[in-house]
Rosetta silent file (secondary structure, phi, psi, omega in degrees, C-alpha in Angstrom):
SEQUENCE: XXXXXXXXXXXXXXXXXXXXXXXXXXXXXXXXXXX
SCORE:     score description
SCORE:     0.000 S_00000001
   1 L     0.000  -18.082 -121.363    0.000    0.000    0.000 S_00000001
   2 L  -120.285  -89.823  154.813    2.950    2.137    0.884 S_00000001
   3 H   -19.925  -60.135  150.632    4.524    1.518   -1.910 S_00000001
   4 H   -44.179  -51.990  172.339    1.660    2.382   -4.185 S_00000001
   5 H   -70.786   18.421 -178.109    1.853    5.978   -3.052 S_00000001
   6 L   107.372  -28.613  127.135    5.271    6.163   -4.148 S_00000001
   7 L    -4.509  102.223 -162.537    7.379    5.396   -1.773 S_00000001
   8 L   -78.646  165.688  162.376   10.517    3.358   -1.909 S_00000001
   9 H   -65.293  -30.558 -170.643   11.842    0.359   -0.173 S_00000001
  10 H   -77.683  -57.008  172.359   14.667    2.331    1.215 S_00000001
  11 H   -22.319  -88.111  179.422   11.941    4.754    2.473 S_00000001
  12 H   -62.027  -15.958  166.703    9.919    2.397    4.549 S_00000001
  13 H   -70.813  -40.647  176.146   13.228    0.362    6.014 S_00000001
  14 H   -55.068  -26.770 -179.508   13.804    4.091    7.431 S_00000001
  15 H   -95.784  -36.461 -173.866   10.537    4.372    9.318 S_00000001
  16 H   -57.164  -35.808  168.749   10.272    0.995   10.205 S_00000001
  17 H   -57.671  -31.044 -151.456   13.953    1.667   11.776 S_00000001
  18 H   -97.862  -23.319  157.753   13.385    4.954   13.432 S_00000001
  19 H   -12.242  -93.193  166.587    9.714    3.139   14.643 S_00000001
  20 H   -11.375  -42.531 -156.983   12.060    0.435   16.400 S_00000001
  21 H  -102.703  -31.797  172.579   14.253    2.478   17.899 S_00000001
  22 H   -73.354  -38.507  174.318   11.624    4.910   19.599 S_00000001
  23 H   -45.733  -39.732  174.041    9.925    1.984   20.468 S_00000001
  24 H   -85.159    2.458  168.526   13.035    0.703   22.434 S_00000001
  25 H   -65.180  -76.951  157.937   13.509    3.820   23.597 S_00000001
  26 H   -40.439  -43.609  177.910    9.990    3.941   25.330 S_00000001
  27 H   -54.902  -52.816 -164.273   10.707    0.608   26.518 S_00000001
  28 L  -111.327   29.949  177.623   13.831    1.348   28.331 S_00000001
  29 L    39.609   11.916  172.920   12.983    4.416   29.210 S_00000001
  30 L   -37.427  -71.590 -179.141   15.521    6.497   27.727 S_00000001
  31 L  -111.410  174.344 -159.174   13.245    8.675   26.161 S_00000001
  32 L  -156.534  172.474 -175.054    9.430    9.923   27.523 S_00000001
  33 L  -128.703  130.256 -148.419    7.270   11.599   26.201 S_00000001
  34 L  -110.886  136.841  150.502    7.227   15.432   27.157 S_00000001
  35 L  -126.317    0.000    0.000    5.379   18.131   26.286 S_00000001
């Protein structure tokens, strides 16, 4: 679907990484979320 809208492979391995990484962020509490 992603893809249809143009979107590259290299593209979506970038969000899926920076996803990942806030996710293990939140996990391990590194990062919060502040406002």
């Amino acid at each position: 679907k992603i893809l249809m809208l143009g979107f590259d492979e290299k593209f979506i391995r970038t969000w899926d990484y920076y996803f990942l990484y806030c996710a293990a962020g939140f996990r391990s509490r590194t990062l919060g979320n502040y406002q």
